[in-house]
PDB file of C-alpha atoms and ligand atoms in Angstrom:
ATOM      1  CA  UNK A 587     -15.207  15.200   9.304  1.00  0.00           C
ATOM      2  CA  UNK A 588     -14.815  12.924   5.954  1.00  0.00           C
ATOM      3  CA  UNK A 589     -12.362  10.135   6.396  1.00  0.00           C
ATOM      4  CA  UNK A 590     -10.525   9.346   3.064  1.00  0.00           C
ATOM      5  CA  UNK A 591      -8.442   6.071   2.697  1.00  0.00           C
ATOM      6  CA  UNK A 592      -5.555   5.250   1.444  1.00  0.00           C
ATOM      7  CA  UNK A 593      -3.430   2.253   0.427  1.00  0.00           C
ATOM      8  CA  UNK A 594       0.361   2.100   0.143  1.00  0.00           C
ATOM      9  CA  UNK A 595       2.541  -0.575  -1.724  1.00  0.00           C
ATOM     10  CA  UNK A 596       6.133  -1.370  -1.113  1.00  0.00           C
ATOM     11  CA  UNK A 597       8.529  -3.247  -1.826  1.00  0.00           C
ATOM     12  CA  UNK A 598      11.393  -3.090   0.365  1.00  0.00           C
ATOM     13  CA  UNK A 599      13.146  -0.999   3.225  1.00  0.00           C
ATOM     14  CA  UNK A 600      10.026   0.846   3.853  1.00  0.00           C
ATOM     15  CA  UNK A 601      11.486   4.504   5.023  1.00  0.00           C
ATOM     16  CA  UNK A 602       8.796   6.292   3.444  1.00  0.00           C
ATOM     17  CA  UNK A 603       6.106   4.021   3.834  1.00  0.00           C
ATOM     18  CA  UNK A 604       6.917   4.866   7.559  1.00  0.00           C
ATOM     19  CA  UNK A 605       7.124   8.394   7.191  1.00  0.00           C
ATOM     20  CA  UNK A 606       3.290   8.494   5.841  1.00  0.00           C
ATOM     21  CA  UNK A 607       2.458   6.067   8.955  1.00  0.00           C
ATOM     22  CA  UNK A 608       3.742   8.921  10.954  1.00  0.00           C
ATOM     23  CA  UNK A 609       2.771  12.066   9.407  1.00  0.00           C
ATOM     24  CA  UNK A 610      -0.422  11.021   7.478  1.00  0.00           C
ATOM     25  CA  UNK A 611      -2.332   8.125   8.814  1.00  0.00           C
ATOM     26  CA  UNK A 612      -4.730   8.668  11.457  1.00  0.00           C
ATOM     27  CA  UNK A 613      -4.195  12.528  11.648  1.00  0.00           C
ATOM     28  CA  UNK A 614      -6.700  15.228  10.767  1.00  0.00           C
ATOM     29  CA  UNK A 615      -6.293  17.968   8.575  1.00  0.00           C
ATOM     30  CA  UNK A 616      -8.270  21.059   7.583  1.00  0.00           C
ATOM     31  CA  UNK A 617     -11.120  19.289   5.851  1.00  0.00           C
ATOM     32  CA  UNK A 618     -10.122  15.235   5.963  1.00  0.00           C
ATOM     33  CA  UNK A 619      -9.008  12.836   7.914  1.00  0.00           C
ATOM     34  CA  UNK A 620      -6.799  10.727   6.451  1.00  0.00           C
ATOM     35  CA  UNK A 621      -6.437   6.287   6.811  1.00  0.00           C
ATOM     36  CA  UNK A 622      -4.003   3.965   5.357  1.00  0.00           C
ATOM     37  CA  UNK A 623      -6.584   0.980   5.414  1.00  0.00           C
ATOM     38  CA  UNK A 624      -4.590  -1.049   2.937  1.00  0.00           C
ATOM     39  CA  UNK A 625      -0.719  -2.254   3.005  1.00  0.00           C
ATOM     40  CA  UNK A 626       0.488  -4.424   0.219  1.00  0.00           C
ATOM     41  CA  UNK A 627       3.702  -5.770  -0.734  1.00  0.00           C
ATOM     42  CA  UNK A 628       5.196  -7.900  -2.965  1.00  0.00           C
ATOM     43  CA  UNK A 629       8.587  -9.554  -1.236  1.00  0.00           C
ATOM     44  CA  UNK A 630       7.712 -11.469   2.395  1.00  0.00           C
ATOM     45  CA  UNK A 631      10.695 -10.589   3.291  1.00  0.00           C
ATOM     46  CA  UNK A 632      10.516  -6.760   3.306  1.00  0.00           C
ATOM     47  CA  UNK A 633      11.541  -4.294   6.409  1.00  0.00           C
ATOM     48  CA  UNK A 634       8.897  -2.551   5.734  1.00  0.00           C
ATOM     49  CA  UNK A 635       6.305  -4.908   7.410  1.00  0.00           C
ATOM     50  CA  UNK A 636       7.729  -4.620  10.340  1.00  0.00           C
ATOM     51  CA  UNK A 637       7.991  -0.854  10.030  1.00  0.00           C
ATOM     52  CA  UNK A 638       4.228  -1.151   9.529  1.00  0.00           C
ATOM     53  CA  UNK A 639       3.627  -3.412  12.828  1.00  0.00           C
ATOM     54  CA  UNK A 640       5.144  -0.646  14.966  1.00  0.00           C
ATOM     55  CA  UNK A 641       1.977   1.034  14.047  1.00  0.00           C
ATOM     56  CA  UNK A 642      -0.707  -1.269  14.667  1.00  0.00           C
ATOM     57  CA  UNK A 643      -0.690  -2.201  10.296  1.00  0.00           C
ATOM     58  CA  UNK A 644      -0.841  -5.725   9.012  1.00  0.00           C
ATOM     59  CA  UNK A 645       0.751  -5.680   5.602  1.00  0.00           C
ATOM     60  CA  UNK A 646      -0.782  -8.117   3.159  1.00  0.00           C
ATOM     61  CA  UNK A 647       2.306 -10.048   1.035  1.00  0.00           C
ATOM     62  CA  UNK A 648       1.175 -10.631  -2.765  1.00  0.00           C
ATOM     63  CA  UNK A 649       3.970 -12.213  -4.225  1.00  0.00           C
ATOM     64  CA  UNK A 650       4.591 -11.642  -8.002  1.00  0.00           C
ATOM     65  CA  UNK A 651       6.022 -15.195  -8.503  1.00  0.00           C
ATOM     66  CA  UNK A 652       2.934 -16.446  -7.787  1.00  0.00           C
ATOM     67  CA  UNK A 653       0.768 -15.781 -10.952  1.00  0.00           C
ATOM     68  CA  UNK A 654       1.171 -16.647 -14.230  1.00  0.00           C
ATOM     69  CA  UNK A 655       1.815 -12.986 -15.252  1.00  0.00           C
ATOM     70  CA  UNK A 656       1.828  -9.393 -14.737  1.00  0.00           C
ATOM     71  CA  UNK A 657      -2.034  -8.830 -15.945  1.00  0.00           C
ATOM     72  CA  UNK A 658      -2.834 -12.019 -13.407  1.00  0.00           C
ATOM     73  CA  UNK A 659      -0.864  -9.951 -10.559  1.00  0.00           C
ATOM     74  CA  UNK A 660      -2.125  -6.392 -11.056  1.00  0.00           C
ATOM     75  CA  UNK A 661      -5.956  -8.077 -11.227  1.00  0.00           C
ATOM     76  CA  UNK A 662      -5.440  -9.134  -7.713  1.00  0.00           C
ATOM     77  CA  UNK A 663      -3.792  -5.587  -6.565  1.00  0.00           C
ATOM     78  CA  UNK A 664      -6.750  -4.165  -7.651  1.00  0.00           C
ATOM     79  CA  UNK A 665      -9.192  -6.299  -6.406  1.00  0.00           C
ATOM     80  CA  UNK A 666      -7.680  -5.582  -3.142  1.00  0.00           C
ATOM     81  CA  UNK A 667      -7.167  -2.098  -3.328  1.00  0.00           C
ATOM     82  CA  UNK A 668     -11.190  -1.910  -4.599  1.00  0.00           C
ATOM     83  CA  UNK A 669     -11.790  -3.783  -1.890  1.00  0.00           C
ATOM     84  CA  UNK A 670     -10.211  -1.480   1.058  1.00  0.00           C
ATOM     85  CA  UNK A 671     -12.010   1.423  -0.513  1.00  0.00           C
ATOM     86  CA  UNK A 672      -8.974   3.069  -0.735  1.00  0.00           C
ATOM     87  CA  UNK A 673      -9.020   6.439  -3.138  1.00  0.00           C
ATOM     88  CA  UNK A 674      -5.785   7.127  -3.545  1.00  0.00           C
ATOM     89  CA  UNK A 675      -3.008   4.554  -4.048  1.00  0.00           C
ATOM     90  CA  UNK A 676       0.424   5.581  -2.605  1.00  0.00           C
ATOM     91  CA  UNK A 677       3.775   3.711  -4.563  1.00  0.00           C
ATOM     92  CA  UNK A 678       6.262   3.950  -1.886  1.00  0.00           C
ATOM     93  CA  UNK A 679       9.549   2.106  -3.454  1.00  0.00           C
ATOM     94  CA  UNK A 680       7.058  -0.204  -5.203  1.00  0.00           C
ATOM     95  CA  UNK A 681       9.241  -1.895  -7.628  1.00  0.00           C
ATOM     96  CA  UNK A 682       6.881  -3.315 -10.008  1.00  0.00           C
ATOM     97  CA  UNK A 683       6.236  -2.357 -13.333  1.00  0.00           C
ATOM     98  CA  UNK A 684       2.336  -2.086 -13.645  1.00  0.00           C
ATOM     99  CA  UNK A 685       0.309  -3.169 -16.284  1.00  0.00           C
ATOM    100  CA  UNK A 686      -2.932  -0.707 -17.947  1.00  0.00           C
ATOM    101  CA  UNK A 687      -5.277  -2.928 -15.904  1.00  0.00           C
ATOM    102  CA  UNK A 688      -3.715  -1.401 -13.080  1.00  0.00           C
ATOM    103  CA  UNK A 689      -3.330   2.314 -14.313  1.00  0.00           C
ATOM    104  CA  UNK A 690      -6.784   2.245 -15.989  1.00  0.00           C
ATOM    105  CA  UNK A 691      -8.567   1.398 -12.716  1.00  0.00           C
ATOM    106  CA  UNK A 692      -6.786   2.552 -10.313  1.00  0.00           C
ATOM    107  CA  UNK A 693      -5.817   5.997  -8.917  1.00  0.00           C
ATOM    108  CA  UNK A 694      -1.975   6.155  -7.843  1.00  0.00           C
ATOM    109  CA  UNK A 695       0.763   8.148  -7.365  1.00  0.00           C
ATOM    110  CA  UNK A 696       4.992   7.103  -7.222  1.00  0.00           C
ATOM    111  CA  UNK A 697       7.753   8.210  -5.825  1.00  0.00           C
ATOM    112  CA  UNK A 698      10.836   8.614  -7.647  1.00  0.00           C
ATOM    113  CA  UNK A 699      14.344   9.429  -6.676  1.00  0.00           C
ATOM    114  CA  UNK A 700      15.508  11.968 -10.161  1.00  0.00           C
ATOM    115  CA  UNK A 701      14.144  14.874 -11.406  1.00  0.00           C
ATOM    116  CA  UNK A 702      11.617  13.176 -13.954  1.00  0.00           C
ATOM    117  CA  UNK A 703      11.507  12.961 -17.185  1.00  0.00           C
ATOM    118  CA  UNK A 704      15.194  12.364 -16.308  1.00  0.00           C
ATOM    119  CA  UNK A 705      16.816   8.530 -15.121  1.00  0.00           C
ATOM    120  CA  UNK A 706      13.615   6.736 -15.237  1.00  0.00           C
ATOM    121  CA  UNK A 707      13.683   3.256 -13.709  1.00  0.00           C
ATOM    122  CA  UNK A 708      15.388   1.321 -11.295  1.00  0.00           C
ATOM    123  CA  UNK A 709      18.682   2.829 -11.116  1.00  0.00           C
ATOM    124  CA  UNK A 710      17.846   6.311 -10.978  1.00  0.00           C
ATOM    125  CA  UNK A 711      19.917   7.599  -7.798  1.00  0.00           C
ATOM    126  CA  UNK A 712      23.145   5.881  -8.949  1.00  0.00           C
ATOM    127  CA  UNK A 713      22.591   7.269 -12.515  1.00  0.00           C
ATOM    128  CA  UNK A 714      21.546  11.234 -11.538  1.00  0.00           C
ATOM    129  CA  UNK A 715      24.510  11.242  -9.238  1.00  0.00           C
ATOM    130  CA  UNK A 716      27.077   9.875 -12.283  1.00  0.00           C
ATOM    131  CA  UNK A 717      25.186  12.387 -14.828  1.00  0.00           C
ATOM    132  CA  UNK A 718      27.420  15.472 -15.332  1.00  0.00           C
ATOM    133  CA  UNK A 719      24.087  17.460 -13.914  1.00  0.00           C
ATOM    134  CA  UNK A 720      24.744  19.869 -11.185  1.00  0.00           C
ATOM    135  CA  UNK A 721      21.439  19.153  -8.923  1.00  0.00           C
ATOM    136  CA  UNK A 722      19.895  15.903  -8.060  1.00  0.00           C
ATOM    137  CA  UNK A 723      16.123  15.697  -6.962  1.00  0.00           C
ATOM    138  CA  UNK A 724      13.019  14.061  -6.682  1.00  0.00           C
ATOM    139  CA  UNK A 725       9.358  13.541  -8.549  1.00  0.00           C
ATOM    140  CA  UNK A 726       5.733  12.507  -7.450  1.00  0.00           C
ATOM    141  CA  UNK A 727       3.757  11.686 -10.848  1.00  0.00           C
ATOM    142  CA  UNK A 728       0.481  10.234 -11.260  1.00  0.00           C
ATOM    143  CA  UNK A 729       0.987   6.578 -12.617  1.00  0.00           C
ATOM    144  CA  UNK A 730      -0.266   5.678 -15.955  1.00  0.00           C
ATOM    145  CA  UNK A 731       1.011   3.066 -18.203  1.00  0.00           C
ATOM    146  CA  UNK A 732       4.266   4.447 -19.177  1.00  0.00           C
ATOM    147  CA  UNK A 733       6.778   3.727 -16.887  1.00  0.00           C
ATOM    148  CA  UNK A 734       7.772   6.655 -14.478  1.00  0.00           C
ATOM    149  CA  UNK A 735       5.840   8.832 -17.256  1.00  0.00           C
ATOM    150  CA  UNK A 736       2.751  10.129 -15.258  1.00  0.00           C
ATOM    151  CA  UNK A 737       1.811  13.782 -15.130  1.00  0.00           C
ATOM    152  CA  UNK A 738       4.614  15.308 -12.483  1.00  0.00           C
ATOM    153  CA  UNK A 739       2.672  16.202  -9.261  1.00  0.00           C
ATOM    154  CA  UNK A 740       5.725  17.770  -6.981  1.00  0.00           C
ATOM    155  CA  UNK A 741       9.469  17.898  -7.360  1.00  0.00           C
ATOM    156  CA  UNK A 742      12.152  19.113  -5.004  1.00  0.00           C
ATOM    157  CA  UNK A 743      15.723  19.651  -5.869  1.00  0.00           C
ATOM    158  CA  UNK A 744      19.304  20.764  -4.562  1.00  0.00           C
ATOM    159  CA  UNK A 745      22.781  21.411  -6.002  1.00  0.00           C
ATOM    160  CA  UNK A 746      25.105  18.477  -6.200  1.00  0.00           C
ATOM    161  CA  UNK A 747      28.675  20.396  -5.023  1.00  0.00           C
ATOM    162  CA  UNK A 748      31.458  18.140  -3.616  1.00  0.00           C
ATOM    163  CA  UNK A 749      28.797  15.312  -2.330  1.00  0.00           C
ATOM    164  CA  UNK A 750      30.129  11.920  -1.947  1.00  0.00           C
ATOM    165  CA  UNK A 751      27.489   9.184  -3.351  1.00  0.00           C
ATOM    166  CA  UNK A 752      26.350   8.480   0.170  1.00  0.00           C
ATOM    167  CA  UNK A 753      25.525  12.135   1.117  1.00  0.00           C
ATOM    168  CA  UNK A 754      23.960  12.536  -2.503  1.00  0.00           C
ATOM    169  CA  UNK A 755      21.395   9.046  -1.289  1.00  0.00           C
ATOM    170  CA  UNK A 756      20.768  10.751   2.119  1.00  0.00           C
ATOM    171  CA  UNK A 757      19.448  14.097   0.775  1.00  0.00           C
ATOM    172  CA  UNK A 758      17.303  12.258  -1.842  1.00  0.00           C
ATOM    173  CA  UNK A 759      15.526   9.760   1.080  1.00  0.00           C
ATOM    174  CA  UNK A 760      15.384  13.040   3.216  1.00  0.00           C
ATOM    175  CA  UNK A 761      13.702  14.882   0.757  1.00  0.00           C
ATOM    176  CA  UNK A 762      11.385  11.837  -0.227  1.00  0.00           C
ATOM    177  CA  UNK A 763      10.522  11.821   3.343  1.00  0.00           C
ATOM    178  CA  UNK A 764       8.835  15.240   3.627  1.00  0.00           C
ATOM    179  CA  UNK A 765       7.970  15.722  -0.059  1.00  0.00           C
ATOM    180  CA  UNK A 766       5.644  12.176  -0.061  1.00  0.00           C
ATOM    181  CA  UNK A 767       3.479  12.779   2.823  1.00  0.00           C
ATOM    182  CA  UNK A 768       2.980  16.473   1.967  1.00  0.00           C
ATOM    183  CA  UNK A 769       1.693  15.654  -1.893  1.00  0.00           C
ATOM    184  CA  UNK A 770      -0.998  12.709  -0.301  1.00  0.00           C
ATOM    185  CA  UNK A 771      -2.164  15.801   2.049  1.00  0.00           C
ATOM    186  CA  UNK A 772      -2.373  18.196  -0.885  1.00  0.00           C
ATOM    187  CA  UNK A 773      -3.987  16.207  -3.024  1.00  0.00           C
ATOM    188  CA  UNK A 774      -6.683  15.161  -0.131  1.00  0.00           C
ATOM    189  CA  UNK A 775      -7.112  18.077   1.809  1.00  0.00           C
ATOM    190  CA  UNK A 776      -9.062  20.188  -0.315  1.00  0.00           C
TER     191      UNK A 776
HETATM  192  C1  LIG B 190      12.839   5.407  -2.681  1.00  0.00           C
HETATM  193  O1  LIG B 190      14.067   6.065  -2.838  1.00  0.00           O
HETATM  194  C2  LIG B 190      11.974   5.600  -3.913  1.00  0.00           C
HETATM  195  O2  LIG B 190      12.154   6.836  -4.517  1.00  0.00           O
HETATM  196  C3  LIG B 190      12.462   4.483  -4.801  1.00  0.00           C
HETATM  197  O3  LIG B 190      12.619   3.393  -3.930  1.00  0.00           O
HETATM  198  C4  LIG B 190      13.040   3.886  -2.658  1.00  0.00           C
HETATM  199  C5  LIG B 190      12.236   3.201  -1.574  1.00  0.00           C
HETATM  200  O4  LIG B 190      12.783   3.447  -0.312  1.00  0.00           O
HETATM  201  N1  LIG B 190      11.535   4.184  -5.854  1.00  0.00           N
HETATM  202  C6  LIG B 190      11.888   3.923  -7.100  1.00  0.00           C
HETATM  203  O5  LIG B 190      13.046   3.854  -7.462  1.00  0.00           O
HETATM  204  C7  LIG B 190      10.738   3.707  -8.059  1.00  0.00           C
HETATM  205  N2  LIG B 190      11.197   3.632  -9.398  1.00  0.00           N
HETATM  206  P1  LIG B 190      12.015   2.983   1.009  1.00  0.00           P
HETATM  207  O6  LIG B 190      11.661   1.500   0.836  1.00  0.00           O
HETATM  208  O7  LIG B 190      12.997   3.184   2.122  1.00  0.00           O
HETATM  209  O8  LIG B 190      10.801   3.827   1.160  1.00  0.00           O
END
């Protein structure tokens, strides 16, 4: 059975990142097997290392501050990610804005907490929940150089009602934490 390999970059907490250790990494499906062979982040300080430990995973720490710019940064991501041999790049809460050396040479998808094209960016959960929508949700895209602006891959939503903020940010991490894994198994398994 054909092994395909992954990386996954994060940024912080690292719930989803730990969801795809346990649902995706190491596990066979109907045609694949599927590895995360690469972990990258870009704060030291980040939960989500040890999340990854708990699983056996060193997580390699690139920190932004380090290079002179974004082009500088990304060239390293990739260098990385080319080296791991990793197909498919995984965004989990990746907070980085990317540059097109990135997009052009490297094949990734993000997670986003709104219903895309809507509340792109970094406040997205605080803004869908203030809109006067009715349902809140979440996108995978493909990422390309526009910000949150990739072709849409999956969405889930649900209705808003009488939700207080906090209930409105657990259903969006619950959904995020069966919608992620489920797209990198669609879009490998085939
Ligand atoms: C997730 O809610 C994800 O959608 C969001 O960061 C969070 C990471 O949580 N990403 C973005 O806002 C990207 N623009 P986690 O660290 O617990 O996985």
């Amino acid at each position: 059975m054909v092994t395909k390999k992954i990386a996954i970059l994060f940024s912080g907490s690292g719930s989803n990142l730990e969801k795809i250790l346990e649902k995706v990494h190491n596990k066979k499906f109907r045609t694949c097997k599927i590895e995360v062979v690469c972990l990258i982040c870009n704060k030291k300080d980040a939960f989500g290392i040890q999340r990854a430990k708990k699983y056996g995973l060193d997580t390699l720490v690139i920190e932004h501050q380090d290079f002179p710019n974004r082009e500088e940064f990304d060239k390293e991501l990739v260098r990385i990610i080319k080296q791991s041999g990793a197909e498919l790049s995984v965004l989990a809460g990746f907070m980085r804005i990317l540059t097109p050396f990135f997009t052009q040479n490297i094949k990734a998808i993000n997670l986003h907490p709104s219903l895309l094209p809507l509340f792109k960016g970094a406040h997205a959960i605080k803004e869908s929940y203030d809109s006067s929508m009715k349902i809140g949700g979440i996108t995978v895209h493909y990422v390309n150089e526009e910000l949150d602006g990739g072709e849409i891959i999956a969405q889930e939503c649900f209705q808003k009602g009488t939700m207080s903020f906090k209930e409105f940010e657990e259903k969006i991490h619950s959904l995020e934490h069966e919608l992620l894994p489920k797209t990198i198994i669609d879009i490998l398994d085939n």
